[in-house]
Amino acid sequence: MTAHPVTLRKRPELFEVRLQEVRFESPDTATLYLDAGERKDYRAGQYVSISPHQFLELRPWIAWLEEQKGRKEPVRPYSLSSAPHEDLIAITVKEEEYIPGRMKYPPLLSNLLVRGLHPGARFTVLGYSGPYVLPDDLDERCNLVVHVVAGSGAVPNFGILKDALHRGHRARHVYVASNKTRQDILYHGELTALERRYPDRLRVVHALTRDPDAGESFRHGRISDALLHEVIPESERETCLVYACGPAILPWDRRAALEAGTSPTPRFMETVLGHLHTLGIHDKRIRRETYG
Ligand SMILES: Cc1cc2nc3c(=O)[nH]c(=O)nc-3n(C[C@H](O)[C@H](O)[C@H](O)COP(=O)(O)OP(=O)(O)OC[C@H]3O[C@@H](n4cnc5c(N)ncnc54)[C@H](O)[C@@H]3O)c2cc1C
């Protein structure tokens, strides 16, 4: 984490939201637009937490999972994809899949949020939380903000990006996103529109790992040393701020590796941090948010 000053608002509180609209961003990921009334006192990049216990339809699943796991099901955090100047708050949720034999338990909440709620539904969220926000003195600190995201890791960075551009910060932004295919890219149209609107302040690069026919405007393969080397000029490496969000090694991956006497396979976050360190970017200039 960086030592840059960040003013976070008051303690998170429970409040009710009303679902206005569900918009699919990709086949398995949807944005839920929520009317939070007056409760919009968040900073771009923060999250709300949602308790699965409030949804009656999940109760049999919760009882079963709690018995199997021997503990209470926790709340699930969801980053805000909206920015504070927008009328509605928004979360973007990826429906987790269940692969029998590979996964110990079926996922609980994400499927309901993506497919099971209809406009008008009301539910309670706890918010707002999280230090994954821009520093108060961004313009004095850096000229370049680098966003490095994978899959639904795009969510808080999209909010941060919209907020920074809207507020007219001087810093430029490079947004590098990793996805499997074109159809998995979140906010593709909006990102393109932002890039056109702010050509001097935003560069967007999409890397695709499983879409070889996607065309020349996409990079092919994972986010690499070479790609980050290209988008982060040497002169900015000591002063830029990096916001990296995406999957990291999970606690149960670590446990399984320990039991097998192996090391857990690095995921997006571990790999990207390695690349950033290779470029000489110091940890104190890197903020990270990892999704379970
Ligand atoms: C700060 C933060 C922000 C987040 N923001 C977003 C966001 O913007 N969008 C988004 O889609 N997600 C986000 N997430 C992830 C989100 O909170 C949920 O974890 C996700 O939606 C899955 O929830 P679920 O209830 O569907 O699945 P879960 O019930 O949590 O299960 C997920 C997977 O974990 C496995 N699992 C669960 N418990 C165990 C166990 N004890 N042992 C072994 N395996 C287990 C299950 O097999 C399943 O495959 C965020 C997470 C964090 C920490």
Tab-separated table of C-alpha atoms and ligand atoms in Angstrom:
chain	number	residue	atom	x	y	z
A	1	MET	CA	0.000	0.000	0.000
A	2	THR	CA	1.141	3.548	-0.595
A	3	ALA	CA	1.605	6.068	2.147
A	4	HIS	CA	-0.306	8.711	0.196
A	5	PRO	CA	-2.913	10.592	2.195
A	6	VAL	CA	-6.457	9.429	1.699
A	7	THR	CA	-9.432	10.828	3.559
A	8	LEU	CA	-11.910	8.049	4.104
A	9	ARG	CA	-15.403	8.876	5.186
A	10	LYS	CA	-17.213	7.676	8.258
A	11	ARG	CA	-17.744	4.096	9.370
A	12	PRO	CA	-19.744	1.888	7.003
A	13	GLU	CA	-23.449	1.730	7.747
A	14	LEU	CA	-26.318	-0.490	6.657
A	15	PHE	CA	-28.745	1.079	4.234
A	16	GLU	CA	-31.391	-0.030	1.779
A	17	VAL	CA	-31.025	0.202	-1.984
A	18	ARG	CA	-33.599	-0.276	-4.734
A	19	LEU	CA	-32.609	-2.097	-7.896
A	20	GLN	CA	-33.321	0.118	-10.916
A	21	GLU	CA	-31.805	-1.867	-13.749
A	22	VAL	CA	-29.699	-4.925	-14.521
A	23	ARG	CA	-27.445	-4.604	-17.572
A	24	PHE	CA	-25.332	-7.485	-18.865
A	25	GLU	CA	-21.756	-6.485	-19.606
A	26	SER	CA	-20.701	-9.956	-20.797
A	27	PRO	CA	-22.403	-13.378	-20.854
A	28	ASP	CA	-21.714	-13.988	-17.139
A	29	THR	CA	-21.378	-10.502	-15.689
A	30	ALA	CA	-24.029	-7.882	-15.013
A	31	THR	CA	-24.111	-4.357	-13.642
A	32	LEU	CA	-26.808	-3.674	-11.063
A	33	TYR	CA	-27.815	-0.011	-10.941
A	34	LEU	CA	-29.029	0.824	-7.459
A	35	ASP	CA	-30.901	3.806	-6.110
A	36	ALA	CA	-29.261	4.599	-2.783
A	37	GLY	CA	-31.254	7.803	-2.173
A	38	GLU	CA	-29.109	10.281	-0.283
A	39	ARG	CA	-26.502	7.642	0.582
A	40	LYS	CA	-23.937	8.416	-2.088
A	41	ASP	CA	-21.114	9.509	0.227
A	42	TYR	CA	-18.480	7.163	-1.165
A	43	ARG	CA	-15.165	7.494	-2.930
A	44	ALA	CA	-14.619	5.924	-6.328
A	45	GLY	CA	-13.048	2.481	-5.882
A	46	GLN	CA	-14.760	1.642	-2.588
A	47	TYR	CA	-17.083	-1.300	-2.076
A	48	VAL	CA	-20.348	-2.292	-0.418
A	49	SER	CA	-20.895	-5.596	1.385
A	50	ILE	CA	-24.000	-7.685	0.881
A	51	SER	CA	-25.204	-10.273	3.355
A	52	PRO	CA	-26.598	-13.416	1.696
A	53	HIS	CA	-28.739	-14.074	4.784
A	54	GLN	CA	-31.275	-11.400	3.814
A	55	PHE	CA	-32.414	-13.315	0.697
A	56	LEU	CA	-35.121	-15.834	1.656
A	57	GLU	CA	-34.480	-17.930	-1.457
A	58	LEU	CA	-30.900	-18.620	-0.294
A	59	ARG	CA	-31.808	-19.860	3.174
A	60	PRO	CA	-31.726	-23.625	2.457
A	61	TRP	CA	-28.355	-23.214	0.700
A	62	ILE	CA	-26.970	-21.132	3.534
A	63	ALA	CA	-28.076	-23.694	6.130
A	64	TRP	CA	-26.406	-26.482	4.132
A	65	LEU	CA	-23.178	-24.549	3.460
A	66	GLU	CA	-22.894	-23.397	7.077
A	67	GLU	CA	-23.280	-26.970	8.260
A	68	GLN	CA	-20.640	-28.201	5.778
A	69	LYS	CA	-18.158	-25.393	6.446
A	70	GLY	CA	-18.794	-25.220	10.204
A	71	ARG	CA	-19.030	-21.420	10.154
A	72	LYS	CA	-21.430	-18.611	9.364
A	73	GLU	CA	-21.457	-17.496	5.739
A	74	PRO	CA	-19.791	-14.057	5.603
A	75	VAL	CA	-20.974	-10.975	3.737
A	76	ARG	CA	-19.688	-10.613	0.168
A	77	PRO	CA	-17.945	-7.349	-0.829
A	78	TYR	CA	-18.736	-5.799	-4.237
A	79	SER	CA	-16.768	-2.863	-5.605
A	80	LEU	CA	-18.622	0.092	-7.018
A	81	SER	CA	-18.341	0.534	-10.756
A	82	SER	CA	-20.028	3.911	-10.491
A	83	ALA	CA	-18.445	7.266	-9.696
A	84	PRO	CA	-19.874	9.644	-7.096
A	85	HIS	CA	-21.045	12.208	-9.690
A	86	GLU	CA	-23.404	9.614	-11.222
A	87	ASP	CA	-27.033	9.475	-10.073
A	88	LEU	CA	-27.142	5.776	-9.230
A	89	ILE	CA	-24.593	3.632	-7.492
A	90	ALA	CA	-23.630	0.508	-9.414
A	91	ILE	CA	-22.004	-2.823	-8.720
A	92	THR	CA	-20.858	-5.232	-11.420
A	93	VAL	CA	-21.082	-8.884	-10.452
A	94	LYS	CA	-19.580	-11.914	-12.149
A	95	GLU	CA	-21.593	-15.065	-11.751
A	96	GLU	CA	-19.244	-17.658	-10.249
A	97	GLU	CA	-19.481	-21.115	-11.749
A	98	TYR	CA	-19.425	-24.431	-9.976
A	99	ILE	CA	-17.202	-27.137	-11.397
A	100	PRO	CA	-17.961	-30.422	-9.621
A	101	GLY	CA	-14.808	-32.232	-8.595
A	102	ARG	CA	-12.710	-29.069	-8.861
A	103	MET	CA	-14.581	-26.850	-6.452
A	104	LYS	CA	-15.415	-27.809	-2.942
A	105	TYR	CA	-18.715	-25.913	-2.639
A	106	PRO	CA	-21.098	-24.224	-5.047
A	107	PRO	CA	-20.966	-20.418	-4.974
A	108	LEU	CA	-23.733	-18.788	-2.967
A	109	LEU	CA	-24.605	-15.185	-3.803
A	110	SER	CA	-23.267	-14.098	-7.183
A	111	ASN	CA	-25.746	-16.119	-9.244
A	112	LEU	CA	-28.711	-14.578	-7.412
A	113	LEU	CA	-27.373	-11.047	-7.916
A	114	VAL	CA	-26.707	-11.578	-11.622
A	115	ARG	CA	-29.865	-13.492	-12.575
A	116	GLY	CA	-32.300	-13.641	-9.681
A	117	LEU	CA	-33.245	-10.031	-8.914
A	118	HIS	CA	-35.617	-7.806	-10.843
A	119	PRO	CA	-36.021	-4.024	-11.005
A	120	GLY	CA	-37.855	-2.807	-7.916
A	121	ALA	CA	-36.169	-5.353	-5.623
A	122	ARG	CA	-34.931	-3.849	-2.361
A	123	PHE	CA	-32.068	-5.127	-0.302
A	124	THR	CA	-29.597	-3.949	2.287
A	125	VAL	CA	-25.935	-3.158	1.760
A	126	LEU	CA	-23.201	-2.166	4.190
A	127	GLY	CA	-21.091	0.687	2.950
A	128	TYR	CA	-18.948	2.295	2.087
A	129	SER	CA	-15.607	0.556	2.728
A	130	GLY	CA	-12.120	0.176	1.384
A	131	PRO	CA	-8.931	2.170	0.897
A	132	TYR	CA	-8.595	1.384	-2.850
A	133	VAL	CA	-9.104	5.028	-3.823
A	134	LEU	CA	-7.023	7.802	-5.356
A	135	PRO	CA	-4.979	9.907	-2.914
A	136	ASP	CA	-6.354	13.335	-2.043
A	137	ASP	CA	-3.273	15.015	-3.498
A	138	LEU	CA	-3.106	13.014	-6.727
A	139	ASP	CA	-1.955	15.917	-8.889
A	140	GLU	CA	0.984	16.725	-6.631
A	141	ARG	CA	1.986	13.064	-6.461
A	142	CYS	CA	2.040	11.835	-10.023
A	143	ASN	CA	1.519	12.503	-13.715
A	144	LEU	CA	0.497	8.978	-14.596
A	145	VAL	CA	-1.981	6.520	-13.090
A	146	VAL	CA	-1.637	2.981	-14.407
A	147	HIS	CA	-4.647	0.662	-14.126
A	148	VAL	CA	-3.836	-3.034	-14.484
A	149	VAL	CA	-6.918	-5.235	-14.209
A	150	ALA	CA	-8.168	-8.704	-15.045
A	151	GLY	CA	-11.771	-9.835	-15.500
A	152	SER	CA	-14.056	-8.348	-12.856
A	153	GLY	CA	-11.004	-6.569	-11.440
A	154	ALA	CA	-12.056	-3.872	-13.910
A	155	VAL	CA	-14.918	-2.851	-11.618
A	156	PRO	CA	-13.320	-0.449	-9.084
A	157	ASN	CA	-10.821	0.879	-11.639
A	158	PHE	CA	-13.636	1.853	-13.991
A	159	GLY	CA	-15.192	3.902	-11.172
A	160	ILE	CA	-11.830	5.471	-10.305
A	161	LEU	CA	-11.120	6.316	-13.937
A	162	LYS	CA	-14.519	7.948	-14.540
A	163	ASP	CA	-14.184	9.938	-11.325
A	164	ALA	CA	-10.649	11.184	-12.065
A	165	LEU	CA	-11.513	12.228	-15.623
A	166	HIS	CA	-14.727	13.911	-14.491
A	167	ARG	CA	-12.957	15.842	-11.743
A	168	GLY	CA	-10.362	17.117	-14.203
A	169	HIS	CA	-7.263	15.793	-12.455
A	170	ARG	CA	-4.132	16.605	-14.398
A	171	ALA	CA	-2.725	13.049	-14.285
A	172	ARG	CA	-2.916	10.888	-17.403
A	173	HIS	CA	-4.285	7.337	-17.201
A	174	VAL	CA	-3.240	4.121	-18.877
A	175	TYR	CA	-5.825	1.372	-18.514
A	176	VAL	CA	-4.577	-2.146	-19.276
A	177	ALA	CA	-7.154	-4.929	-19.039
A	178	SER	CA	-6.733	-8.670	-19.399
A	179	ASN	CA	-9.645	-10.826	-20.542
A	180	LYS	CA	-10.129	-14.141	-22.300
A	181	THR	CA	-12.105	-12.900	-25.289
A	182	ARG	CA	-13.605	-9.692	-26.658
A	183	GLN	CA	-17.010	-10.541	-25.253
A	184	ASP	CA	-15.576	-10.778	-21.724
A	185	ILE	CA	-14.364	-7.164	-21.732
A	186	LEU	CA	-16.293	-5.109	-19.203
A	187	TYR	CA	-17.357	-1.547	-20.132
A	188	HIS	CA	-15.798	-1.900	-23.584
A	189	GLY	CA	-18.023	0.699	-25.238
A	190	GLU	CA	-17.757	3.172	-22.361
A	191	LEU	CA	-13.966	2.856	-22.252
A	192	THR	CA	-13.724	3.521	-25.971
A	193	ALA	CA	-15.992	6.556	-25.581
A	194	LEU	CA	-13.877	7.880	-22.688
A	195	GLU	CA	-10.692	7.412	-24.707
A	196	ARG	CA	-12.206	9.418	-27.576
A	197	ARG	CA	-13.410	12.126	-25.225
A	198	TYR	CA	-10.091	12.422	-23.362
A	199	PRO	CA	-7.456	11.529	-26.004
A	200	ASP	CA	-4.660	13.334	-24.143
A	201	ARG	CA	-5.485	11.841	-20.778
A	202	LEU	CA	-6.483	8.224	-21.381
A	203	ARG	CA	-4.998	5.285	-23.224
A	204	VAL	CA	-6.831	1.935	-23.132
A	205	VAL	CA	-5.115	-1.360	-23.976
A	206	HIS	CA	-6.987	-4.671	-24.067
A	207	ALA	CA	-5.002	-7.913	-23.848
A	208	LEU	CA	-6.884	-11.075	-24.826
A	209	THR	CA	-5.668	-14.533	-23.880
A	210	ARG	CA	-8.043	-16.709	-25.926
A	211	ASP	CA	-9.206	-14.720	-28.926
A	212	PRO	CA	-6.544	-14.991	-31.633
A	213	ASP	CA	-8.895	-13.630	-34.327
A	214	ALA	CA	-9.778	-10.471	-32.421
A	215	GLY	CA	-7.834	-8.152	-34.694
A	216	GLU	CA	-5.035	-5.649	-34.534
A	217	SER	CA	-6.548	-3.265	-32.046
A	218	PHE	CA	-6.107	-5.938	-29.333
A	219	ARG	CA	-2.959	-7.353	-27.772
A	220	HIS	CA	-2.753	-11.118	-27.663
A	221	GLY	CA	-1.617	-13.072	-24.633
A	222	ARG	CA	-1.338	-12.202	-20.991
A	223	ILE	CA	-0.216	-8.871	-19.604
A	224	SER	CA	3.552	-9.178	-19.886
A	225	ASP	CA	6.718	-7.390	-18.828
A	226	ALA	CA	7.001	-6.143	-22.405
A	227	LEU	CA	3.488	-4.665	-22.477
A	228	LEU	CA	3.939	-2.854	-19.160
A	229	HIS	CA	7.382	-1.694	-20.303
A	230	GLU	CA	5.706	-0.171	-23.365
A	231	VAL	CA	2.843	1.616	-21.585
A	232	ILE	CA	4.776	2.903	-18.560
A	233	PRO	CA	7.542	5.209	-19.833
A	234	GLU	CA	10.847	4.840	-18.022
A	235	SER	CA	10.700	8.485	-16.941
A	236	GLU	CA	7.420	7.829	-15.062
A	237	ARG	CA	8.362	4.623	-13.238
A	238	GLU	CA	9.503	6.321	-10.064
A	239	THR	CA	6.489	8.588	-9.822
A	240	CYS	CA	3.511	6.791	-11.345
A	241	LEU	CA	0.793	5.205	-9.215
A	242	VAL	CA	-0.408	1.733	-10.136
A	243	TYR	CA	-3.871	0.390	-9.277
A	244	ALA	CA	-3.940	-3.378	-9.829
A	245	CYS	CA	-7.096	-5.412	-9.316
A	246	GLY	CA	-7.874	-9.029	-10.089
A	247	PRO	CA	-7.543	-12.604	-8.890
A	248	ALA	CA	-4.805	-13.656	-6.475
A	249	ILE	CA	-3.915	-16.966	-4.862
A	250	LEU	CA	-6.821	-17.977	-2.596
A	251	PRO	CA	-6.474	-19.292	0.957
A	252	TRP	CA	-7.753	-22.712	-0.104
A	253	ASP	CA	-5.274	-22.789	-3.036
A	254	ARG	CA	-2.517	-22.265	-0.459
A	255	ARG	CA	-3.934	-24.983	1.789
A	256	ALA	CA	-4.234	-27.460	-1.101
A	257	ALA	CA	-0.657	-26.704	-2.230
A	258	LEU	CA	0.624	-27.129	1.299
A	259	GLU	CA	-1.120	-30.503	1.608
A	260	ALA	CA	0.327	-31.578	-1.765
A	261	GLY	CA	3.795	-30.328	-0.807
A	262	THR	CA	3.866	-27.916	-3.782
A	263	SER	CA	3.691	-24.135	-4.231
A	264	PRO	CA	0.408	-22.501	-5.218
A	265	THR	CA	0.283	-21.434	-8.870
A	266	PRO	CA	0.685	-17.647	-9.153
A	267	ARG	CA	-2.443	-15.933	-10.399
A	268	PHE	CA	-2.907	-12.537	-12.034
A	269	MET	CA	-1.903	-10.441	-9.029
A	270	GLU	CA	1.275	-12.306	-8.180
A	271	THR	CA	2.346	-12.288	-11.839
A	272	VAL	CA	1.633	-8.596	-12.379
A	273	LEU	CA	3.429	-7.600	-9.190
A	274	GLY	CA	6.457	-9.543	-10.459
A	275	HIS	CA	6.360	-7.606	-13.760
A	276	LEU	CA	6.003	-4.253	-11.996
A	277	HIS	CA	8.942	-5.022	-9.717
A	278	THR	CA	11.006	-6.027	-12.762
A	279	LEU	CA	10.284	-2.571	-14.216
A	280	GLY	CA	11.599	-1.043	-11.006
A	281	ILE	CA	8.234	0.165	-9.701
A	282	HIS	CA	8.386	0.293	-5.936
A	283	ASP	CA	5.719	-1.442	-3.838
A	284	LYS	CA	4.785	1.837	-2.193
A	285	ARG	CA	3.541	3.092	-5.580
A	286	ILE	CA	1.315	0.057	-6.130
A	287	ARG	CA	-2.181	-0.280	-4.732
A	288	ARG	CA	-3.864	-3.606	-5.066
A	289	GLU	CA	-7.306	-5.110	-4.593
A	290	THR	CA	-7.676	-8.847	-4.814
A	291	TYR	CA	-10.861	-10.769	-5.394
A	292	GLY	CA	-11.435	-14.166	-3.847
B	1	LIG	C1	-12.831	-6.097	-1.824
B	1	LIG	C2	-13.587	-7.060	-2.757
B	1	LIG	C3	-14.321	-6.545	-3.805
B	1	LIG	C4	-15.004	-7.422	-4.659
B	1	LIG	N1	-15.686	-6.891	-5.727
B	1	LIG	C5	-16.280	-7.729	-6.601
B	1	LIG	C6	-16.901	-7.201	-7.779
B	1	LIG	O1	-16.879	-5.987	-8.035
B	1	LIG	N2	-17.513	-8.070	-8.624
B	1	LIG	C7	-17.517	-9.434	-8.382
B	1	LIG	O2	-18.104	-10.174	-9.173
B	1	LIG	N3	-16.919	-9.947	-7.286
B	1	LIG	C8	-16.317	-9.134	-6.389
B	1	LIG	N4	-15.712	-9.662	-5.279
B	1	LIG	C9	-15.890	-11.098	-4.973
B	1	LIG	C10	-17.236	-11.294	-4.247
B	1	LIG	O3	-17.181	-10.703	-2.951
B	1	LIG	C11	-17.611	-12.766	-4.045
B	1	LIG	O4	-16.507	-13.422	-3.465
B	1	LIG	C12	-17.991	-13.465	-5.338
B	1	LIG	O5	-19.123	-12.835	-5.932
B	1	LIG	C13	-18.350	-14.931	-5.066
B	1	LIG	O6	-19.381	-14.987	-4.143
B	1	LIG	P1	-20.382	-16.226	-4.132
B	1	LIG	O7	-21.201	-16.109	-2.898
B	1	LIG	O8	-21.095	-16.367	-5.423
B	1	LIG	O9	-19.394	-17.462	-4.053
B	1	LIG	P2	-18.759	-18.112	-2.727
B	1	LIG	O10	-19.792	-18.834	-1.956
B	1	LIG	O11	-17.991	-17.069	-2.001
B	1	LIG	O12	-17.770	-19.161	-3.376
B	1	LIG	C14	-16.821	-18.756	-4.363
B	1	LIG	C15	-15.943	-19.963	-4.717
B	1	LIG	O13	-15.117	-20.257	-3.594
B	1	LIG	C16	-15.158	-21.627	-3.305
B	1	LIG	N5	-15.136	-21.784	-1.841
B	1	LIG	C17	-15.887	-21.058	-0.954
B	1	LIG	N6	-15.587	-21.436	0.295
B	1	LIG	C18	-14.633	-22.391	0.196
B	1	LIG	C19	-13.917	-23.165	1.142
B	1	LIG	N7	-14.108	-22.999	2.462
B	1	LIG	N8	-13.019	-24.073	0.674
B	1	LIG	C20	-12.810	-24.238	-0.638
B	1	LIG	N9	-13.468	-23.529	-1.589
B	1	LIG	C21	-14.359	-22.628	-1.171
B	1	LIG	C22	-16.430	-22.162	-3.887
B	1	LIG	O14	-16.229	-23.475	-4.360
B	1	LIG	C23	-16.732	-21.224	-5.027
B	1	LIG	O15	-16.220	-21.734	-6.227
B	1	LIG	C24	-14.989	-8.821	-4.421
B	1	LIG	C25	-14.255	-9.326	-3.337
B	1	LIG	C26	-13.549	-8.469	-2.535
B	1	LIG	C27	-12.747	-9.046	-1.380
